[in-house]
C-alpha positions as YAML, in Angstrom:
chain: A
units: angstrom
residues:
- id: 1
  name: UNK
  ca: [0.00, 0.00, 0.00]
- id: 2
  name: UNK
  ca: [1.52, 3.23, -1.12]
- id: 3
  name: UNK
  ca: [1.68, 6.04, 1.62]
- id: 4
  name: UNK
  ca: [-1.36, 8.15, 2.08]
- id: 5
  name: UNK
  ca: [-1.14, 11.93, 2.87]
- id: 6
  name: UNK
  ca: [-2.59, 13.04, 6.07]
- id: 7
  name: UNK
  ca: [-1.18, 17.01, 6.50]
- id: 8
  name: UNK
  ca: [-3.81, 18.43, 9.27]
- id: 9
  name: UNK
  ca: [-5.14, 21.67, 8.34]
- id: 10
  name: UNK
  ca: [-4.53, 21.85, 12.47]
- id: 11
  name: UNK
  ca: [-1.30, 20.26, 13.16]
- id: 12
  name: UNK
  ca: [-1.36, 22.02, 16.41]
- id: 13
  name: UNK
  ca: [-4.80, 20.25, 17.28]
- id: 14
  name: UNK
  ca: [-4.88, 16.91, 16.08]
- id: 15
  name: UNK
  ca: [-7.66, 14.67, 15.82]
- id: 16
  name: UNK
  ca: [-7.94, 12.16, 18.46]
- id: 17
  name: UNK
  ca: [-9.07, 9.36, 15.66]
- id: 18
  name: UNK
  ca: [-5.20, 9.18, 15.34]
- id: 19
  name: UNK
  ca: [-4.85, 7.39, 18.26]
- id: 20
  name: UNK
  ca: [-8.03, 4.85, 18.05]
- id: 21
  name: UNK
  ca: [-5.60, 1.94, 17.49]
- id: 22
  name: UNK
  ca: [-3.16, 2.14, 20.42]
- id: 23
  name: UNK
  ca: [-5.82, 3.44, 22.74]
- id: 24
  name: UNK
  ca: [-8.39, 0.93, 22.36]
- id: 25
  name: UNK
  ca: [-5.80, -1.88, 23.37]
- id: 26
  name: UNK
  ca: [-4.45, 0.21, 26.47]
- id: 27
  name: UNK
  ca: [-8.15, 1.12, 27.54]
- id: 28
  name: UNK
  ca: [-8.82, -2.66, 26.90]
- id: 29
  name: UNK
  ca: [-5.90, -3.94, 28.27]
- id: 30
  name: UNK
  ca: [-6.12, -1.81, 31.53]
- id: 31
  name: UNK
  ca: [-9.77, -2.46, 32.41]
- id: 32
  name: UNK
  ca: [-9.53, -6.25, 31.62]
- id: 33
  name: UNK
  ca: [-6.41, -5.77, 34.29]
- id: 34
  name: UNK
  ca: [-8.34, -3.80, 36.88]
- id: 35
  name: UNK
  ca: [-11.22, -5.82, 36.75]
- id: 36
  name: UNK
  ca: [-10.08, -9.93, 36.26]
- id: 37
  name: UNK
  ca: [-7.18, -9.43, 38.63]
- id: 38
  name: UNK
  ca: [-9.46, -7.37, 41.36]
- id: 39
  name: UNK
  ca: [-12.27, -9.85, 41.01]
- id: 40
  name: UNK
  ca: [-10.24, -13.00, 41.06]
- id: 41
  name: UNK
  ca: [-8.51, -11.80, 44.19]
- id: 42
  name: UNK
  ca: [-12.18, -10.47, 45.73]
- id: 43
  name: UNK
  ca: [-13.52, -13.87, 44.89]
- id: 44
  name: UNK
  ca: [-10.62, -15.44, 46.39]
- id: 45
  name: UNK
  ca: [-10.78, -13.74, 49.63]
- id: 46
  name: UNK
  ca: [-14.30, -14.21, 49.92]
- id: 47
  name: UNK
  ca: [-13.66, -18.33, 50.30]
- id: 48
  name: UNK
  ca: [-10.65, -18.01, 51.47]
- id: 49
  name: UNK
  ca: [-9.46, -14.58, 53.03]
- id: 50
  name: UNK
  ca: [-5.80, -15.92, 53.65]
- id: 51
  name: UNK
  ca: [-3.58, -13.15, 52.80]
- id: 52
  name: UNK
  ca: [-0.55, -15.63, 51.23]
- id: 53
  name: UNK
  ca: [-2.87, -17.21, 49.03]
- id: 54
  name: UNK
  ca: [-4.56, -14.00, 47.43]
- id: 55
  name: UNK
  ca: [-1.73, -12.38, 47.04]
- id: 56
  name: UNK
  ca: [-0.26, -15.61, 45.06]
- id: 57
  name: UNK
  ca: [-3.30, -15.84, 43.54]
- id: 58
  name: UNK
  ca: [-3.39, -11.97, 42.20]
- id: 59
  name: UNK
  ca: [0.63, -12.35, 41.20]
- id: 60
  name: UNK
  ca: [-0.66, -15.26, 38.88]
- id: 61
  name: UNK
  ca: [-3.58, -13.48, 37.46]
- id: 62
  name: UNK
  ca: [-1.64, -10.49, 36.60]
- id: 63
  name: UNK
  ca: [1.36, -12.60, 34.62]
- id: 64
  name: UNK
  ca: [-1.59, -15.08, 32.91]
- id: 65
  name: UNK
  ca: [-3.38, -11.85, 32.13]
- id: 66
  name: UNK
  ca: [-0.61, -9.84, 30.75]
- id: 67
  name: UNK
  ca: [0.90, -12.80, 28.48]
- id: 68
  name: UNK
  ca: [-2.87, -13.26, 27.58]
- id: 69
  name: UNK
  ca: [-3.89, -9.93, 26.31]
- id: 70
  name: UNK
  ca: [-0.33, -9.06, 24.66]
- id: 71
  name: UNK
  ca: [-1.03, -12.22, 22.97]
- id: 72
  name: UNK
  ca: [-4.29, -12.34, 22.03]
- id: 73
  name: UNK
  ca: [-4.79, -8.56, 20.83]
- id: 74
  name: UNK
  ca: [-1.46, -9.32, 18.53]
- id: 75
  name: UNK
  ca: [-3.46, -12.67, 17.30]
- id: 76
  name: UNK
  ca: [-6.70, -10.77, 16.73]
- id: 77
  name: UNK
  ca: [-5.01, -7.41, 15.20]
- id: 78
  name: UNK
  ca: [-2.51, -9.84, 12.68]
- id: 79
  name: UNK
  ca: [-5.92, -11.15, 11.46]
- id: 80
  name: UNK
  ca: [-7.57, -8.03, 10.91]
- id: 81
  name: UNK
  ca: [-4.33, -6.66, 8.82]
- id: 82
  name: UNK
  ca: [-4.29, -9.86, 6.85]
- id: 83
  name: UNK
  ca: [-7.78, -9.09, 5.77]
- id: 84
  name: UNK
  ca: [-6.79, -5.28, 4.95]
- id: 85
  name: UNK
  ca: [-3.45, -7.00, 3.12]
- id: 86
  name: UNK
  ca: [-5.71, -9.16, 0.91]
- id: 87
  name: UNK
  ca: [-8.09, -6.63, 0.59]
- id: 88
  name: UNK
  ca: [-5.87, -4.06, -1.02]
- id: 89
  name: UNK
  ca: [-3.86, -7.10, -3.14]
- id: 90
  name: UNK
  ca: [-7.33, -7.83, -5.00]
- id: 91
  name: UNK
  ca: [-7.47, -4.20, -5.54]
- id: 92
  name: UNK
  ca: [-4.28, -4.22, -6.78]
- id: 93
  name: UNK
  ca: [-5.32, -7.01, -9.26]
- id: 94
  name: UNK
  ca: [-9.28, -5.47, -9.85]
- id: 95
  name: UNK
  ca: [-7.04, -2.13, -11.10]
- id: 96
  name: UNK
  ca: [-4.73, -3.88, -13.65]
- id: 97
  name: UNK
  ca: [-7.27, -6.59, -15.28]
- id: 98
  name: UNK
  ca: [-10.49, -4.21, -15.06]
- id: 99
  name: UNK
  ca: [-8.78, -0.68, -14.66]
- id: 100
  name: UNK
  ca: [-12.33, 1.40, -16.80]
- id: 101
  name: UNK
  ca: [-14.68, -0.81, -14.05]
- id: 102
  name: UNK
  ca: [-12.65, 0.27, -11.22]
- id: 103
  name: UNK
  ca: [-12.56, 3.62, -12.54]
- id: 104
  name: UNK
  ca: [-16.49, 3.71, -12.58]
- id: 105
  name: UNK
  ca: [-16.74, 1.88, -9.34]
- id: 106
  name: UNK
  ca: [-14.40, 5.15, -8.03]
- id: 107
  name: UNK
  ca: [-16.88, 7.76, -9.98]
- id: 108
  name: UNK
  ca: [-20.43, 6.31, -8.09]
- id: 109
  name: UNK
  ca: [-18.83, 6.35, -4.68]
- id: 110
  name: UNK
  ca: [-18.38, 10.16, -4.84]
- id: 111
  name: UNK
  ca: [-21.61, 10.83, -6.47]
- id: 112
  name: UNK
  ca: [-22.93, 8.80, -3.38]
- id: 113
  name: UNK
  ca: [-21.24, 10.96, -1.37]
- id: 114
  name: UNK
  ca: [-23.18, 13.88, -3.06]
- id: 115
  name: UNK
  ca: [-21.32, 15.09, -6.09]
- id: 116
  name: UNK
  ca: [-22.39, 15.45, -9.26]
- id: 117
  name: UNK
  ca: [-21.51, 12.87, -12.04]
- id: 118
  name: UNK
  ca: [-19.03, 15.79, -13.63]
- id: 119
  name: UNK
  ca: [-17.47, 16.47, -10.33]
- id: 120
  name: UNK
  ca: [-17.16, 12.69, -9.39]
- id: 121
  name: UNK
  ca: [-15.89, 12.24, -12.52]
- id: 122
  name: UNK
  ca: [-13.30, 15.10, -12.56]
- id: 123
  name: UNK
  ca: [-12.43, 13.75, -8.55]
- id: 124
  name: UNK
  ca: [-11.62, 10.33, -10.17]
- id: 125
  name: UNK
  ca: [-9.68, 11.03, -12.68]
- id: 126
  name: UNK
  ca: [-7.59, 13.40, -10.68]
- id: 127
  name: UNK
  ca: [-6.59, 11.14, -7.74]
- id: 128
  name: UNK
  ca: [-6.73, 7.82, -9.74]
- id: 129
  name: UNK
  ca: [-3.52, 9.88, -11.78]
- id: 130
  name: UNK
  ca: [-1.89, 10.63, -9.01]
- id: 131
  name: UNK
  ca: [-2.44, 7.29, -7.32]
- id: 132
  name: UNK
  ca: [-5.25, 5.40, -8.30]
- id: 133
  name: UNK
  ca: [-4.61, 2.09, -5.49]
- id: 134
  name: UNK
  ca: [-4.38, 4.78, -2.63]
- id: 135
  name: UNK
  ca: [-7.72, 6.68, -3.90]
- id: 136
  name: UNK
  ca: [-9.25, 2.82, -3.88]
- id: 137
  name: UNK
  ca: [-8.36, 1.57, -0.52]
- id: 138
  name: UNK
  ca: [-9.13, 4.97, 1.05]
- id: 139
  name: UNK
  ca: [-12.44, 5.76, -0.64]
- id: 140
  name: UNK
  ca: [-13.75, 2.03, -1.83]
- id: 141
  name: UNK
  ca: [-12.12, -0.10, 1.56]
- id: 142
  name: UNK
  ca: [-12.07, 2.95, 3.87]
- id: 143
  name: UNK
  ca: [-8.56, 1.97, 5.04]
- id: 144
  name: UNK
  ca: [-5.94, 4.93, 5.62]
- id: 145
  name: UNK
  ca: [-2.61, 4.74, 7.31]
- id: 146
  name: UNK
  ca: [-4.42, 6.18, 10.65]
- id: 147
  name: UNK
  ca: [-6.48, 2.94, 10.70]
- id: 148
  name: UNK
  ca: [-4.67, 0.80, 9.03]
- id: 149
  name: UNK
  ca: [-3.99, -2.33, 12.20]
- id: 150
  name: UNK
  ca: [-0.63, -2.49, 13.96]
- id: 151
  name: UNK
  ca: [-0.33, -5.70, 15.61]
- id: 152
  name: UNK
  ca: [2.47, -5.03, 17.26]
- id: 153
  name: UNK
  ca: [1.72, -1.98, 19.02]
- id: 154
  name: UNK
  ca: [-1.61, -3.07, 19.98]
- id: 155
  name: UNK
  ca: [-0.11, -6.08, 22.09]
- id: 156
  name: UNK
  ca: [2.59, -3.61, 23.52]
- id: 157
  name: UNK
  ca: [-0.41, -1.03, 24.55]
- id: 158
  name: UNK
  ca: [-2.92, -3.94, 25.92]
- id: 159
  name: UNK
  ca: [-0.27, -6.38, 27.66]
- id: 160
  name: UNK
  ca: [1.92, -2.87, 29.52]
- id: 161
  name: UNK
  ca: [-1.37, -1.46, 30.61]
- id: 162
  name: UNK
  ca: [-2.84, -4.95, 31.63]
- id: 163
  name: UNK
  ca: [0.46, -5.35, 33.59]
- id: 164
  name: UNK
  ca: [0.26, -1.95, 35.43]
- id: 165
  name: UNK
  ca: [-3.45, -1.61, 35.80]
- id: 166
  name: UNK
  ca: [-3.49, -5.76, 37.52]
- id: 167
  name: UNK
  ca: [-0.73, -4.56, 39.69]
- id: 168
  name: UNK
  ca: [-3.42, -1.98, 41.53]
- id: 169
  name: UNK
  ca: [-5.55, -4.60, 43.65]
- id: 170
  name: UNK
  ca: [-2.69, -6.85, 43.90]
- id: 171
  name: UNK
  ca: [-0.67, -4.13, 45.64]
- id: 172
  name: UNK
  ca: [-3.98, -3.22, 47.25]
- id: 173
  name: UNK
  ca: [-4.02, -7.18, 49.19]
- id: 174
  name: UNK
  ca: [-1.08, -7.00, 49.75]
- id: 175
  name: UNK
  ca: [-0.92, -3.74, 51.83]
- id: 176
  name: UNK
  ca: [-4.24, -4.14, 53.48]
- id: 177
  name: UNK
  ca: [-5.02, -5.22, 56.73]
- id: 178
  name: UNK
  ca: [-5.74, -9.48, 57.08]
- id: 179
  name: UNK
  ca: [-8.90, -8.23, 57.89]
- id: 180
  name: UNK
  ca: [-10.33, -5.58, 55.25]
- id: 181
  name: UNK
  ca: [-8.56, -7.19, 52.46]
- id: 182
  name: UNK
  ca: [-11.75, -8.15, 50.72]
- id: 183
  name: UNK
  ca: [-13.25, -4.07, 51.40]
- id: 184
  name: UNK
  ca: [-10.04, -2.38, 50.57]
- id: 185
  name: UNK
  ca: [-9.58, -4.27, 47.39]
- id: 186
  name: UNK
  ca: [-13.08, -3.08, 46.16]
- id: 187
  name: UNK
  ca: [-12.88, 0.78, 47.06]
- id: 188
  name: UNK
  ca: [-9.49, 0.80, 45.44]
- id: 189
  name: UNK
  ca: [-10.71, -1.02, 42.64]
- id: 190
  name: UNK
  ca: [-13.27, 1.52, 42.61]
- id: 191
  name: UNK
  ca: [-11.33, 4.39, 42.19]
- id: 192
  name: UNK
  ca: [-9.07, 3.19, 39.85]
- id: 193
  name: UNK
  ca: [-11.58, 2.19, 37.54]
- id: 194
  name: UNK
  ca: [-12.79, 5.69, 38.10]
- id: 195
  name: UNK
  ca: [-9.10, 7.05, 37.37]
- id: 196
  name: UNK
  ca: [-8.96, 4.40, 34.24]
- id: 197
  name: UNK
  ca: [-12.21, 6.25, 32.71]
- id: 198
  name: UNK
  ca: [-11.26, 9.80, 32.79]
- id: 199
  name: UNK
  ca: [-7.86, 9.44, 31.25]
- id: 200
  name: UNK
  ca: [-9.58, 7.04, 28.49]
- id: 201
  name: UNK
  ca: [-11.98, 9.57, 27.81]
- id: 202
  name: UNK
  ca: [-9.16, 12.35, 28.35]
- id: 203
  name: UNK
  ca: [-7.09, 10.98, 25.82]
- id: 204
  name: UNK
  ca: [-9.53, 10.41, 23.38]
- id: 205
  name: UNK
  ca: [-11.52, 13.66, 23.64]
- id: 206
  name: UNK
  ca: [-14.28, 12.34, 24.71]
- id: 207
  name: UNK
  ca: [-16.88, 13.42, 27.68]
- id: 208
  name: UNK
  ca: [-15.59, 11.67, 31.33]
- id: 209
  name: UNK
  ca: [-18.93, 11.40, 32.72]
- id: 210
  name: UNK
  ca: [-20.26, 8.73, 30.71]
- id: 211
  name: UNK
  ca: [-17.12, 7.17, 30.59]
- id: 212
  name: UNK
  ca: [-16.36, 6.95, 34.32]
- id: 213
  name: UNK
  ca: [-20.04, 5.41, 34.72]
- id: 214
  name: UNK
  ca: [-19.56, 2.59, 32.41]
- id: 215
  name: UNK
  ca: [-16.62, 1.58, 33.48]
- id: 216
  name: UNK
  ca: [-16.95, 1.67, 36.54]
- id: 217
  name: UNK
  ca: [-20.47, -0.02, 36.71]
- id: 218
  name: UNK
  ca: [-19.18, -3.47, 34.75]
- id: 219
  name: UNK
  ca: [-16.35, -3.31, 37.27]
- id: 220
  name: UNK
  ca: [-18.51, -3.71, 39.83]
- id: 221
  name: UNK
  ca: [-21.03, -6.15, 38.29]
- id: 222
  name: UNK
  ca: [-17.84, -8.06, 37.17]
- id: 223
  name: UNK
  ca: [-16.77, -8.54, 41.04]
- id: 224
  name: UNK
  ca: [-19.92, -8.95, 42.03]
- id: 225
  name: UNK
  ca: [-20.54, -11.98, 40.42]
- id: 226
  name: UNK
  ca: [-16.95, -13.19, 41.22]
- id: 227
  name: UNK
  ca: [-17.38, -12.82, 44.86]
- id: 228
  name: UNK
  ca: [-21.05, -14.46, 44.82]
- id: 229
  name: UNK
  ca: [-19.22, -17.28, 43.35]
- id: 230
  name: UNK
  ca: [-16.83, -17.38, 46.22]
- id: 231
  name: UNK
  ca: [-19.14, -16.99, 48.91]
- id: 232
  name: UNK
  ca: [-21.68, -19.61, 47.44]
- id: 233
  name: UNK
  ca: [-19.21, -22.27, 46.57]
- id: 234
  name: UNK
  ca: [-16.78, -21.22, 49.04]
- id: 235
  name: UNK
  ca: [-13.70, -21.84, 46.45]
- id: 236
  name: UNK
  ca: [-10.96, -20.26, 44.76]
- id: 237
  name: UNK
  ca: [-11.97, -18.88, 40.96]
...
């Protein structure tokens, strides 16, 4: 795929769409950290409130979880950029057998868009001279190098963020009193799903209100459940 301009008539102000890719994983990768790690160790302590074995038992969720996430968002992201790859190859092929059908194809997407047909016409031609697979994968596949999947940095974002967020409740058990581990485990994890909203919202320029809420009600429902578990079967999950 041949490089696609993106000059900001802002550079000063960029838009935040630029970073959907890495901060998806982090936001994804910290909540999943915050919340499995703080509700394995909640359900933990509510069978078995033994300070050794949650704090053993949060060390292991947060290395399982990190390795998991870094993993599985590189898995998941390589399979979305194969698709784009074999996407933009069959372009590649659509422009040199069928180049007048392509060209056509180009010309009704941007009278969809609302142009007329001498406009979209005129729009074609000019971009499909300069660089008629970019105008394609942009305007016909809707990829651009802003979107385009990075595996790599999106198991770097989820599995650091996973790591750091996991390490909250853990450190939480570990400092709390033998008995308030179970209480101070939830009102940090409270807050630090709280925290984990506003700078997710923050960073993508988005209202923190909404955001805080949401995350911080599945938190809760997440533990919830967990500790019901615990207290009903009265084992380790």
């Amino acid at each position: 795929m041949s490089q696609i301009e993106t000059a900001s008539a802002h550079p000063d102000d960029p838009h935040y769409v630029s970073r959907s890719g890495w901060l998806r994983a982090a936001v994804l990768g910290a909540n999943d950290g915050i919340v499995s790690v703080s509700a394995l160790v909640v359900g933990v302590a509510a069978a078995n409130p033994d300070p050794r074995v949650i704090l053993m038992t949060g060390v292991a969720g947060l290395t399982a979880g990190a390795m998991s996430m870094a993993a599985g968002e590189y898995v998941s992201v390589s399979s979305q950029s194969d698709t784009e790859r074999a996407d933009i190859e069959r372009e590649k092929v659509a422009l040199r057998d069928t180049p007048q059908e392509e060209f056509d194809e180009l010309v009704e997407i941007y009278e969809d868009r609302g142009l007329t047909h001498a406009t979209a016409t005129l729009v074609a031609q000019e971009l499909s001279e300069k660089d008629a697979l970019a105008a394609h994968v942009r305007d016909e596949l809707g990829l651009s190098d802003v979107h385009t999947a990075n595996p790599l940095q999106a198991a770097l974002a989820s599995g650091a963020t996973f790591s750091v967020a996991a390490a909250i409740p853990v450190v939480a058990a570990f400092l709390a009193p033998v008995g308030a581990i179970f209480s101070t485990v939830l009102i940090v994890t409270v807050f630090a799903l709280a925290l984990l909203g506003a700078l997710g919202a923050k960073a993508g320029g988005a209202p923190m209100m909404p955001a805080i809420v949401r995350v911080v009600m599945w938190g809760i429902i997440a533990m919830a459940v967990t500790a019901a578990v615990g207290w009903l079967f009265g084992v380790e999950v």
